[in-house]
Amino acid sequence: AQSVTQPDIHITVSEGASLELRCNYSYGATPYLFWYVQSPGQGLQLLLKYFSGDTLVQGIKGFEAEFKRSQSSFNLRKPSVHWSDAAEYFCAVGASGGSQGNLIFGKGTKLSVKP
Amino acid sequence: GAVVSQHPSRVICKSGTSVKIECRSLDFQATTMFWYRQFPKQSLMLMATSNEGSKATYEQGVEKDKFLINHASLTLSTLTVTSAHPEDSSFYICSAWRGATGELFFGEGSRLTVL
């Protein structure tokens, strides 16, 4: 069965420090992979996505993620965190070839940023 | 600007009444929209897949007679919570799939409080 695991429930980093949020997925075929960010009381905003090609993908707000098939991972990174990055981050996996958007979401990682 | 608009953002109602939440895709036609429920500090739980011109597909455990979904046009899906009870209080989020770019856009969410 398809699943997404985000091992870290809550991470705190200092402003300016680097960030890595972990995501592991279980999917039999080639997955579509996504990272979304959710601010309190808001919907989800797409940060980046991977469908195929270059395994290092760039997203908005300075985020990037690397798809590693051998590790079934799609970790999100940012070299220097800003206080405005504090939010909930969700990793998601979808079927390739036109799943029509039926994504499986991880449970999320809450990011806190210390001044 | 928002690609998917959800309305209302907050609604308070009395127990036993019905509440309708609208989800509109503003920039594209969406044959498929999704409705989720999110409990505090938890991930999104897919409730149903809304297909334009046909019946919605509900996830296991979701009462289709309680959560009525209508997708009458390519830009509008509605979720009606019928005979609402306090346990229906939650954050409801919709999303719309833009197949041309393989992206899932989310509404801003609707906070329902049933007194």
CSV table of C-alpha atoms in Angstrom, one decimal:
chain,number,residue,atom,x,y,z
A,1,ALA,CA,0.0,0.0,0.0
A,2,GLN,CA,1.1,3.5,-0.6
A,3,SER,CA,2.3,5.5,2.4
A,4,VAL,CA,4.3,8.5,3.4
A,5,THR,CA,6.3,8.7,6.5
A,6,GLN,CA,7.6,11.9,8.0
A,7,PRO,CA,9.7,10.8,11.0
A,8,ASP,CA,10.0,14.1,12.7
A,9,ILE,CA,6.8,15.5,14.3
A,10,HIS,CA,8.4,18.8,15.4
A,11,ILE,CA,11.7,20.4,14.5
A,12,THR,CA,13.2,23.6,15.9
A,13,VAL,CA,16.0,25.4,14.2
A,14,SER,CA,17.6,28.8,14.7
A,15,GLU,CA,17.0,31.5,12.2
A,16,GLY,CA,19.8,31.4,9.6
A,17,ALA,CA,20.6,27.7,10.2
A,18,SER,CA,20.1,25.1,7.6
A,19,LEU,CA,17.1,22.8,7.5
A,20,GLU,CA,16.3,19.3,6.4
A,21,LEU,CA,12.9,17.7,6.7
A,22,ARG,CA,12.7,14.0,6.1
A,23,CYS,CA,10.2,12.1,4.0
A,24,ASN,CA,10.1,8.5,3.1
A,25,TYR,CA,7.5,6.9,0.9
A,26,SER,CA,6.3,3.5,-0.1
A,27,TYR,CA,5.0,3.1,-3.6
A,28,GLY,CA,5.3,0.4,-6.1
A,29,ALA,CA,5.6,2.4,-9.3
A,30,THR,CA,7.3,5.6,-10.2
A,31,PRO,CA,5.8,8.2,-7.8
A,32,TYR,CA,4.9,11.8,-8.1
A,33,LEU,CA,6.3,13.5,-5.0
A,34,PHE,CA,5.3,16.8,-3.5
A,35,TRP,CA,6.1,19.1,-0.6
A,36,TYR,CA,3.4,21.4,0.7
A,37,VAL,CA,3.5,24.1,3.5
A,38,GLN,CA,0.6,25.1,5.7
A,39,SER,CA,0.5,28.2,7.8
A,40,PRO,CA,-1.9,28.1,10.8
A,41,GLY,CA,-5.6,28.2,9.8
A,42,GLN,CA,-4.7,28.2,6.1
A,43,GLY,CA,-4.8,25.8,3.2
A,44,LEU,CA,-1.8,24.1,1.7
A,45,GLN,CA,0.7,25.8,-0.7
A,46,LEU,CA,2.8,23.8,-3.1
A,47,LEU,CA,6.6,24.2,-2.5
A,48,LEU,CA,7.9,21.9,-5.1
A,49,LYS,CA,7.2,18.6,-7.0
A,50,TYR,CA,9.0,15.8,-8.6
A,51,PHE,CA,7.7,13.8,-11.5
A,52,SER,CA,10.8,12.8,-13.4
A,53,GLY,CA,14.2,14.0,-14.6
A,54,ASP,CA,16.7,15.8,-12.5
A,55,THR,CA,16.4,14.3,-9.0
A,56,LEU,CA,17.2,17.6,-7.3
A,57,VAL,CA,14.2,19.9,-7.7
A,58,GLN,CA,14.0,23.6,-6.8
A,59,GLY,CA,11.0,25.1,-5.3
A,60,ILE,CA,9.6,28.4,-4.1
A,61,LYS,CA,10.9,30.3,-1.1
A,62,GLY,CA,14.4,28.9,-1.5
A,63,PHE,CA,13.5,25.3,-0.8
A,64,GLU,CA,14.8,22.3,-2.7
A,65,ALA,CA,14.3,18.5,-2.4
A,66,GLU,CA,16.2,15.5,-3.6
A,67,PHE,CA,14.6,12.3,-4.8
A,68,LYS,CA,16.6,9.3,-3.9
A,69,ARG,CA,15.0,6.1,-5.3
A,70,SER,CA,17.4,3.8,-3.5
A,71,GLN,CA,16.4,5.2,-0.2
A,72,SER,CA,12.7,5.9,-1.1
A,73,SER,CA,13.2,9.4,0.2
A,74,PHE,CA,12.3,12.9,-0.8
A,75,ASN,CA,13.9,15.2,1.8
A,76,LEU,CA,13.2,18.9,1.8
A,77,ARG,CA,16.1,21.3,2.4
A,78,LYS,CA,16.8,25.0,2.8
A,79,PRO,CA,20.2,26.4,3.4
A,80,SER,CA,19.2,29.3,5.6
A,81,VAL,CA,15.9,29.4,7.4
A,82,HIS,CA,13.9,32.6,7.9
A,83,TRP,CA,11.4,33.2,10.8
A,84,SER,CA,8.6,33.3,8.2
A,85,ASP,CA,9.3,29.6,7.4
A,86,ALA,CA,7.7,28.5,10.7
A,87,ALA,CA,4.8,26.4,9.6
A,88,GLU,CA,3.6,22.8,9.1
A,89,TYR,CA,5.2,20.9,6.2
A,90,PHE,CA,3.6,18.0,4.5
A,91,CYS,CA,5.2,15.5,2.1
A,92,ALA,CA,2.8,13.7,-0.3
A,93,VAL,CA,3.0,11.0,-2.9
A,94,GLY,CA,0.7,10.4,-5.9
A,95,ALA,CA,0.5,7.9,-8.7
A,96,SER,CA,2.2,8.8,-11.9
A,97,GLY,CA,0.4,8.6,-15.2
A,98,GLY,CA,-2.6,10.7,-14.2
A,99,SER,CA,-3.8,10.0,-10.7
A,100,GLN,CA,-6.0,13.0,-11.0
A,101,GLY,CA,-4.5,14.4,-7.8
A,102,ASN,CA,-5.4,11.7,-5.3
A,103,LEU,CA,-2.4,12.2,-3.1
A,104,ILE,CA,-1.3,10.4,0.1
A,105,PHE,CA,-0.1,12.8,2.7
A,106,GLY,CA,2.4,12.3,5.5
A,107,LYS,CA,1.4,13.4,9.0
A,108,GLY,CA,3.4,16.5,8.7
A,109,THR,CA,6.4,18.1,10.4
A,110,LYS,CA,5.9,21.3,12.4
A,111,LEU,CA,8.8,23.7,12.0
A,112,SER,CA,9.6,26.2,14.7
A,113,VAL,CA,12.2,28.9,14.2
A,114,LYS,CA,14.2,30.4,17.0
A,115,PRO,CA,15.3,34.0,16.7
B,1,GLY,CA,-3.5,35.3,-6.2
B,2,ALA,CA,-5.5,32.3,-5.1
B,3,VAL,CA,-6.0,29.7,-7.7
B,4,VAL,CA,-8.6,27.9,-5.6
B,5,SER,CA,-11.0,29.8,-3.5
B,6,GLN,CA,-13.0,28.3,-0.6
B,7,HIS,CA,-15.9,30.0,1.1
B,8,PRO,CA,-16.8,30.6,3.9
B,9,SER,CA,-13.5,30.7,5.8
B,10,ARG,CA,-15.3,30.4,9.1
B,11,VAL,CA,-18.8,29.4,10.0
B,12,ILE,CA,-20.5,28.8,13.2
B,13,CYS,CA,-23.8,27.0,13.3
B,14,LYS,CA,-26.3,25.5,15.7
B,15,SER,CA,-26.5,21.7,16.1
B,16,GLY,CA,-29.0,20.2,13.7
B,17,THR,CA,-28.6,22.8,10.9
B,18,SER,CA,-26.9,22.3,7.6
B,19,VAL,CA,-23.9,24.1,6.3
B,20,LYS,CA,-22.6,24.5,2.7
B,21,ILE,CA,-19.0,25.1,1.9
B,22,GLU,CA,-18.0,26.2,-1.7
B,23,CYS,CA,-14.8,25.4,-3.5
B,24,ARG,CA,-14.1,27.3,-6.7
B,25,SER,CA,-11.1,26.9,-9.1
B,26,LEU,CA,-10.5,30.3,-10.4
B,27,ASP,CA,-7.9,29.9,-13.2
B,28,PHE,CA,-8.7,26.5,-14.6
B,29,GLN,CA,-11.3,23.9,-15.1
B,30,ALA,CA,-11.2,21.1,-12.6
B,31,THR,CA,-12.9,17.8,-13.5
B,32,THR,CA,-11.7,16.5,-10.1
B,33,MET,CA,-11.7,18.1,-6.8
B,34,PHE,CA,-11.1,16.7,-3.4
B,35,TRP,CA,-12.5,17.3,0.1
B,36,TYR,CA,-10.4,16.8,3.2
B,37,ARG,CA,-10.9,17.1,6.9
B,38,GLN,CA,-8.1,18.1,9.2
B,39,PHE,CA,-8.2,17.7,12.9
B,40,PRO,CA,-6.0,19.8,15.1
B,41,LYS,CA,-2.3,19.1,14.7
B,42,GLN,CA,-3.0,16.3,12.3
B,43,SER,CA,-2.6,15.6,8.6
B,44,LEU,CA,-5.3,15.9,6.0
B,45,MET,CA,-7.9,13.1,5.9
B,46,LEU,CA,-9.3,12.6,2.4
B,47,MET,CA,-13.1,12.5,2.7
B,48,ALA,CA,-14.2,12.2,-0.9
B,49,THR,CA,-13.3,12.7,-4.5
B,50,SER,CA,-15.6,15.1,-6.3
B,51,ASN,CA,-16.0,14.4,-10.0
B,52,GLU,CA,-17.7,16.9,-12.3
B,53,GLY,CA,-21.0,15.6,-13.6
B,54,SER,CA,-21.0,12.4,-11.6
B,55,LYS,CA,-21.4,11.1,-8.0
B,56,ALA,CA,-18.6,11.7,-5.6
B,57,THR,CA,-16.5,8.9,-4.4
B,58,TYR,CA,-16.3,8.6,-0.7
B,59,GLU,CA,-13.5,7.2,1.4
B,60,GLN,CA,-14.3,4.4,3.8
B,61,GLY,CA,-15.9,5.5,7.0
B,62,VAL,CA,-17.2,8.8,5.6
B,63,GLU,CA,-21.0,9.1,5.6
B,64,LYS,CA,-22.1,10.2,2.2
B,65,ASP,CA,-25.6,11.1,3.5
B,66,LYS,CA,-24.0,13.4,6.0
B,67,PHE,CA,-21.4,15.0,3.8
B,68,LEU,CA,-23.2,15.8,0.6
B,69,ILE,CA,-20.9,16.7,-2.3
B,70,ASN,CA,-22.0,18.3,-5.5
B,71,HIS,CA,-19.7,19.1,-8.5
B,72,ALA,CA,-22.1,20.7,-10.9
B,73,SER,CA,-19.6,22.6,-13.0
B,74,LEU,CA,-16.0,22.5,-13.9
B,75,THR,CA,-15.2,25.3,-11.5
B,76,LEU,CA,-17.4,24.6,-8.5
B,77,SER,CA,-17.7,21.8,-5.9
B,78,THR,CA,-19.8,22.1,-2.8
B,79,LEU,CA,-19.7,20.2,0.5
B,80,THR,CA,-22.8,20.3,2.6
B,81,VAL,CA,-22.6,19.1,6.2
B,82,THR,CA,-26.2,18.0,7.0
B,83,SER,CA,-27.7,18.0,10.4
B,84,ALA,CA,-24.4,19.1,11.9
B,85,HIS,CA,-23.3,18.1,15.3
B,86,PRO,CA,-20.5,19.3,17.5
B,87,GLU,CA,-18.3,16.4,16.5
B,88,ASP,CA,-18.5,17.7,13.0
B,89,SER,CA,-16.5,20.7,14.1
B,90,SER,CA,-13.3,20.7,12.1
B,91,PHE,CA,-11.2,22.4,9.5
B,92,TYR,CA,-12.4,21.4,6.0
B,93,ILE,CA,-10.1,21.9,3.0
B,94,CYS,CA,-10.8,21.4,-0.7
B,95,SER,CA,-8.3,21.0,-3.5
B,96,ALA,CA,-8.5,21.0,-7.3
B,97,TRP,CA,-6.3,19.0,-9.7
B,98,ARG,CA,-4.9,20.8,-12.7
B,99,GLY,CA,-4.0,17.9,-14.9
B,100,ALA,CA,-2.2,20.1,-17.5
B,101,THR,CA,0.6,20.8,-15.0
B,102,GLY,CA,0.1,18.0,-12.6
B,103,GLU,CA,-0.5,20.3,-9.7
B,104,LEU,CA,-3.0,20.1,-6.8
B,105,PHE,CA,-4.1,23.5,-5.6
B,106,PHE,CA,-5.7,23.9,-2.2
B,107,GLY,CA,-8.4,26.2,-0.9
B,108,GLU,CA,-7.8,28.3,2.1
B,109,GLY,CA,-9.9,26.0,4.3
B,110,SER,CA,-13.1,26.5,6.2
B,111,ARG,CA,-13.3,26.3,10.0
B,112,LEU,CA,-16.7,24.8,11.0
B,113,THR,CA,-17.8,25.2,14.6
B,114,VAL,CA,-21.0,23.5,15.6
B,115,LEU,CA,-22.5,24.7,18.9
